[in-house]
mmCIF file of C-alpha atoms in Angstrom:
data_model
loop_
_atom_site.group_PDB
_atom_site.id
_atom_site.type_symbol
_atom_site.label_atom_id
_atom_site.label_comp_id
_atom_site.label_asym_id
_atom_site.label_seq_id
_atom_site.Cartn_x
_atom_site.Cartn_y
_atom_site.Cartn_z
ATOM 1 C CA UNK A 1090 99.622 52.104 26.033
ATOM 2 C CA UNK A 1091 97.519 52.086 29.002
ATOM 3 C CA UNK A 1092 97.682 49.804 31.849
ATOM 4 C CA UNK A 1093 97.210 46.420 30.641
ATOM 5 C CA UNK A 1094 94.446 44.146 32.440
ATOM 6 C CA UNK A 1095 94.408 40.840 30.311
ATOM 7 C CA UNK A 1096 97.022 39.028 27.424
ATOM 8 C CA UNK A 1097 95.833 36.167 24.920
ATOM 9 C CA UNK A 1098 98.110 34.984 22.887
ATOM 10 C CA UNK A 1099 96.700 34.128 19.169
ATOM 11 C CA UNK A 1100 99.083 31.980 17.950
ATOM 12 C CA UNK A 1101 102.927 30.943 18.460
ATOM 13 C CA UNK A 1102 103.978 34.534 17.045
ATOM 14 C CA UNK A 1103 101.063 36.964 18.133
ATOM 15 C CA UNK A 1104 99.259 37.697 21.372
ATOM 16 C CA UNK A 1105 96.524 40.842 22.019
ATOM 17 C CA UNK A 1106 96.126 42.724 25.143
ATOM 18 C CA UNK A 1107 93.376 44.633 26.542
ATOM 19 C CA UNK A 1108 93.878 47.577 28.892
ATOM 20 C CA UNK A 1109 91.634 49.704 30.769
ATOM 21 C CA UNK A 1110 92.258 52.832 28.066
ATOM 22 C CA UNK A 1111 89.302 51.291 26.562
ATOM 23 C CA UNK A 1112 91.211 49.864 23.575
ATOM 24 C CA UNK A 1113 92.857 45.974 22.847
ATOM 25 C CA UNK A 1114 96.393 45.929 20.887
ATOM 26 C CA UNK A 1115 97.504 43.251 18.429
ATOM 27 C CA UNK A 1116 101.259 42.519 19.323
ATOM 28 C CA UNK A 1117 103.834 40.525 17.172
ATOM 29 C CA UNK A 1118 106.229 38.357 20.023
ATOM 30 C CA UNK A 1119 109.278 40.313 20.099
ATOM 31 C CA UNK A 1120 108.453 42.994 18.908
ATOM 32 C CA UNK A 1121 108.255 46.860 21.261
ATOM 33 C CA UNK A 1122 105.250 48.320 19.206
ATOM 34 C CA UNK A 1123 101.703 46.667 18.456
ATOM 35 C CA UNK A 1124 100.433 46.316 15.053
ATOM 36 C CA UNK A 1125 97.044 47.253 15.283
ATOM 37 C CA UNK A 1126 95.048 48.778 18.206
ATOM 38 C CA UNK A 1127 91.323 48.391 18.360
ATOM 39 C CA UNK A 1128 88.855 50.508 19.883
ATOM 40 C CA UNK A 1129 85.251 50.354 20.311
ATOM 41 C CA UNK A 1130 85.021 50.069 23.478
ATOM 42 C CA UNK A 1131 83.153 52.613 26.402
ATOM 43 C CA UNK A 1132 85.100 51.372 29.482
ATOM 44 C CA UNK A 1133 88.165 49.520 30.124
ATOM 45 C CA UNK A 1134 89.172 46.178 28.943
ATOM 46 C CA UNK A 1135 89.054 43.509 31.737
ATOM 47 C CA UNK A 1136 89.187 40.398 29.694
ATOM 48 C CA UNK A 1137 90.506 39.478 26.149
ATOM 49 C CA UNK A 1138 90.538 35.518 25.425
ATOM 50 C CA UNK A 1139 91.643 33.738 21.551
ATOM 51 C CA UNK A 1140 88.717 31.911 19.850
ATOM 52 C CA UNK A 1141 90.019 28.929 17.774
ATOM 53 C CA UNK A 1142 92.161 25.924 18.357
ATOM 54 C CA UNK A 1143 95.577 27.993 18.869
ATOM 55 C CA UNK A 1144 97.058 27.478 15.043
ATOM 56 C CA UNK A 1145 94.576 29.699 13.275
ATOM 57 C CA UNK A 1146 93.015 32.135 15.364
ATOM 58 C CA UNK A 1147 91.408 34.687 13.308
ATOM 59 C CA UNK A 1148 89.053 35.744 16.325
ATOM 60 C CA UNK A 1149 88.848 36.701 19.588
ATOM 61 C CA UNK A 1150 86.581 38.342 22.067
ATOM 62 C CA UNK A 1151 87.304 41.141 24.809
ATOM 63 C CA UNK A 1152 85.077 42.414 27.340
ATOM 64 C CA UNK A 1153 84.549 45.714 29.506
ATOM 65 C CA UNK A 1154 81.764 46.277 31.726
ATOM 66 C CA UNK A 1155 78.667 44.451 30.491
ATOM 67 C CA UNK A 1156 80.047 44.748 27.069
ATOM 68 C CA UNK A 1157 81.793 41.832 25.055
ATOM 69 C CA UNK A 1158 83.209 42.343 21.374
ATOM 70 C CA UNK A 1159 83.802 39.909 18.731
ATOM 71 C CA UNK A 1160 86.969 40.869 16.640
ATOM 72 C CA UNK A 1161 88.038 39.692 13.111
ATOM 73 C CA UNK A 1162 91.472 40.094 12.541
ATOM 74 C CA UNK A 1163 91.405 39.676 8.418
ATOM 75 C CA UNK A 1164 88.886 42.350 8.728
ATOM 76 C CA UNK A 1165 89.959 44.722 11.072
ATOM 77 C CA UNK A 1166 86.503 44.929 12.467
ATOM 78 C CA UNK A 1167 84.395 43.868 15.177
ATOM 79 C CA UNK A 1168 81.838 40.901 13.877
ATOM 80 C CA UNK A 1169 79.368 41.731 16.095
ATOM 81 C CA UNK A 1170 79.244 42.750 20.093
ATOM 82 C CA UNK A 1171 76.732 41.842 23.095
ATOM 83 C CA UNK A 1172 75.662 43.656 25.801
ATOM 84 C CA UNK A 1173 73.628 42.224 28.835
ATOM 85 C CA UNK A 1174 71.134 44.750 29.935
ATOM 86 C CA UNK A 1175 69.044 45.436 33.124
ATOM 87 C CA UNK A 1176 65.327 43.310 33.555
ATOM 88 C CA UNK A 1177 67.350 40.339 31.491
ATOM 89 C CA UNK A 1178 67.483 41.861 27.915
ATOM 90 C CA UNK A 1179 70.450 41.209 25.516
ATOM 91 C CA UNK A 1180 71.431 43.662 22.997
ATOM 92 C CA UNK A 1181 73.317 42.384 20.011
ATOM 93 C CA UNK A 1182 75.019 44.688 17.546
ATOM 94 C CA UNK A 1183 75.939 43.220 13.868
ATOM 95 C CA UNK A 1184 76.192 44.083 10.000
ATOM 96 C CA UNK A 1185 72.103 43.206 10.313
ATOM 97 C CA UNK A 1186 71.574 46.097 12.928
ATOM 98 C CA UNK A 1187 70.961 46.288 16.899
ATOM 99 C CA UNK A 1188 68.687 43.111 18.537
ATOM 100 C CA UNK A 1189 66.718 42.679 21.410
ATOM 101 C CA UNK A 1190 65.861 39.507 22.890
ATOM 102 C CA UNK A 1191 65.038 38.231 26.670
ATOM 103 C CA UNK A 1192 67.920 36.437 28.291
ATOM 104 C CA UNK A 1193 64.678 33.641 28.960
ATOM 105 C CA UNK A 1194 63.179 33.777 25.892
ATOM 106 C CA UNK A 1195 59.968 35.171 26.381
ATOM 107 C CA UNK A 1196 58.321 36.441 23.784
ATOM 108 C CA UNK A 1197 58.164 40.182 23.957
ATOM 109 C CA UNK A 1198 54.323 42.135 24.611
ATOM 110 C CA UNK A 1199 53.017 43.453 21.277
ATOM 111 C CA UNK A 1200 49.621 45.319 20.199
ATOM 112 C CA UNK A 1201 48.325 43.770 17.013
ATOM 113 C CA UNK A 1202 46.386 47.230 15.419
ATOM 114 C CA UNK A 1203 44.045 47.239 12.502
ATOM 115 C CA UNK A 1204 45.165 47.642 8.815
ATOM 116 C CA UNK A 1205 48.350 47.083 10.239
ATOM 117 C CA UNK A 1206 51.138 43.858 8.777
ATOM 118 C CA UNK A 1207 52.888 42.935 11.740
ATOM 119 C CA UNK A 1208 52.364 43.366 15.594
ATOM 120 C CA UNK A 1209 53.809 46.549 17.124
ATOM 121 C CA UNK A 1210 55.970 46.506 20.335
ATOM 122 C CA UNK A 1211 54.454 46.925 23.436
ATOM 123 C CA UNK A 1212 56.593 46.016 25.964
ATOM 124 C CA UNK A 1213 58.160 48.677 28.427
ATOM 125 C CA UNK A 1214 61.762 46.916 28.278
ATOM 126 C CA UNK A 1215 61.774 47.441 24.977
ATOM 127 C CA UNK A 1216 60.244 51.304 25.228
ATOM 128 C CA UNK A 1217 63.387 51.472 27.516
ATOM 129 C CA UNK A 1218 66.243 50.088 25.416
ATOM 130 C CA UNK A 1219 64.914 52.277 22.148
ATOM 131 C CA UNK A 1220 65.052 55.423 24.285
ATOM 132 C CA UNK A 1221 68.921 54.430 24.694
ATOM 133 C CA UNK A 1222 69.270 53.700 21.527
ATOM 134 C CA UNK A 1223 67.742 57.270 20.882
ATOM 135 C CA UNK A 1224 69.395 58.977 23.014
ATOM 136 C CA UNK A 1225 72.834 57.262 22.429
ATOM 137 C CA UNK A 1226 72.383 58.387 18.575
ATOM 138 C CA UNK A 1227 72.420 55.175 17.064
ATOM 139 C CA UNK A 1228 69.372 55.209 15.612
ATOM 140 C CA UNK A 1229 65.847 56.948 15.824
ATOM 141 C CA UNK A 1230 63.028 55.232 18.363
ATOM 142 C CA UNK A 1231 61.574 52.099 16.794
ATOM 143 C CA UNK A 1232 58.034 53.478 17.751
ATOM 144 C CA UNK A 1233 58.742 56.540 15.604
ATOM 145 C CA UNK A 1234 58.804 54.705 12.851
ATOM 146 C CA UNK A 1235 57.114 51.197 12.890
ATOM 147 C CA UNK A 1236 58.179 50.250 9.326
ATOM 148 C CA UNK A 1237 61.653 50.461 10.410
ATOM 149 C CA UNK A 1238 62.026 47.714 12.909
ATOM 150 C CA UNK A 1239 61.212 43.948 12.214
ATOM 151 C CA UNK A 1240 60.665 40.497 13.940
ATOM 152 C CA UNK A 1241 61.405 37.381 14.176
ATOM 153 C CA UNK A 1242 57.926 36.159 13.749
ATOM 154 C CA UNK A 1243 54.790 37.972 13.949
ATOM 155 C CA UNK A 1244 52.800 35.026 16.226
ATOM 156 C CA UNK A 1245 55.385 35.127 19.315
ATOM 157 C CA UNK A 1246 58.163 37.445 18.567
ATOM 158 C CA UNK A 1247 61.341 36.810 21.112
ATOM 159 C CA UNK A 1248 63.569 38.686 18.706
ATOM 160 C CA UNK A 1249 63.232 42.573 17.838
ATOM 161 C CA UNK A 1250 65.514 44.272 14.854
ATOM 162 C CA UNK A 1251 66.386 47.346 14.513
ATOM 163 C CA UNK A 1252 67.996 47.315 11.111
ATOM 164 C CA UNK A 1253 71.327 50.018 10.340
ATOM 165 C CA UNK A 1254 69.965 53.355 7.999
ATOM 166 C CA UNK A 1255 71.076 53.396 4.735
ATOM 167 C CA UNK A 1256 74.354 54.243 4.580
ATOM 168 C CA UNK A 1257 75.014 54.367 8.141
ATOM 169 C CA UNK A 1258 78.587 53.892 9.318
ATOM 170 C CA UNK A 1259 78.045 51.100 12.163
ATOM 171 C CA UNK A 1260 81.295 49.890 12.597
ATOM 172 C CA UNK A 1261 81.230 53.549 14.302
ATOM 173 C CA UNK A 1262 79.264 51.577 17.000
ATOM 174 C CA UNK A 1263 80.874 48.170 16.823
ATOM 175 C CA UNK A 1264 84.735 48.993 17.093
ATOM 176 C CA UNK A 1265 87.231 49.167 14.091
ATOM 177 C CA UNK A 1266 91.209 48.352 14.052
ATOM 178 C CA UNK A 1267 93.462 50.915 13.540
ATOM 179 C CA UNK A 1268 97.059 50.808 12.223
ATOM 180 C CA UNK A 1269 99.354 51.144 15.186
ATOM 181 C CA UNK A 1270 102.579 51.749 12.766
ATOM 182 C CA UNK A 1271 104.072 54.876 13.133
#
């Protein structure tokens, strides 16, 4: 167990920690050995806080860095995670795939080009954030391949998609839980 930096306790019998190994642990009260550890995240833990009303908390959310996750405990999976980038951009990760929206809602700059369904991006925040994407192997540049990436409307798009390949394993990305039994 690494050093622990935050404790949240789920319920009367249950509690999580997160520690600054980069993973949060699922703890029974009472009890020397967690039940599940989770990991998913690229930096230490700093913050882990319960999401419910205390009775039935199936959810919570830690946070490292600029990075906060979204767990589901009847899942043993992250729902989705959110991380604040430079120039005001938030990148969410889900089942749907990776978005890109301004933290002001401004639409984002597009080219509209002949023959063409939908408005391409044209924005260099958003040239930016796909080169990470690229370069972080998550998925190929959305300018690569135009058909690959949608909106949220073609007239003022605030919202840009980057939908998972086929078959690609993205809870790789988001974080998973992992029996802690031995």
């Amino acid at each position: 167990v690494g050093e622990v930096s935050s404790v949240a306790a789920l319920d009367s019998a249950r509690f999580v920690t997160g520690s600054l190994d980069n993973t949060v642990r699922l703890w029974r009260v009472g009890e020397a050995e967690p039940v599940q550890v989770f990991t998913g995240h690229e930096s230490g833990v700093r913050s882990v806080a319960a999401l419910g009303d205390g009775d039935d908390t199936g959810c919570f959310i830690s946070a490292s860095g600029s990075r906060a996750h979204c767990w589901e405990l009847d899942k043993d999976h992250c729902r989705y995670w959110q991380m604040a980038l430079p120039g005001g951009v938030v990148m969410t990760a889900d089942a749907g795939g990776l978005h890109f929206v301004r933290e002001n809602g401004r639409p984002w700059r597009t080219l509209k080009i002949q023959d063409t369904d939908k408005p391409l991006p044209n924005d260099p925040l958003l040239h930016r954030y796909a080169r990470f994407v690229a370069d972080s192997m998550w998925l190929l540049p959305v300018y690569y391949y135009p058909d690959r990436f949608e909106w949220d409307n073609d007239t003022e798009p605030k919202k840009l998609t980057l939908p998972w390949p086929e078959g690609f394993d993205y809870q790789r990305v988001l974080g998973r839980a992992v029996n802690a039994a031995k």
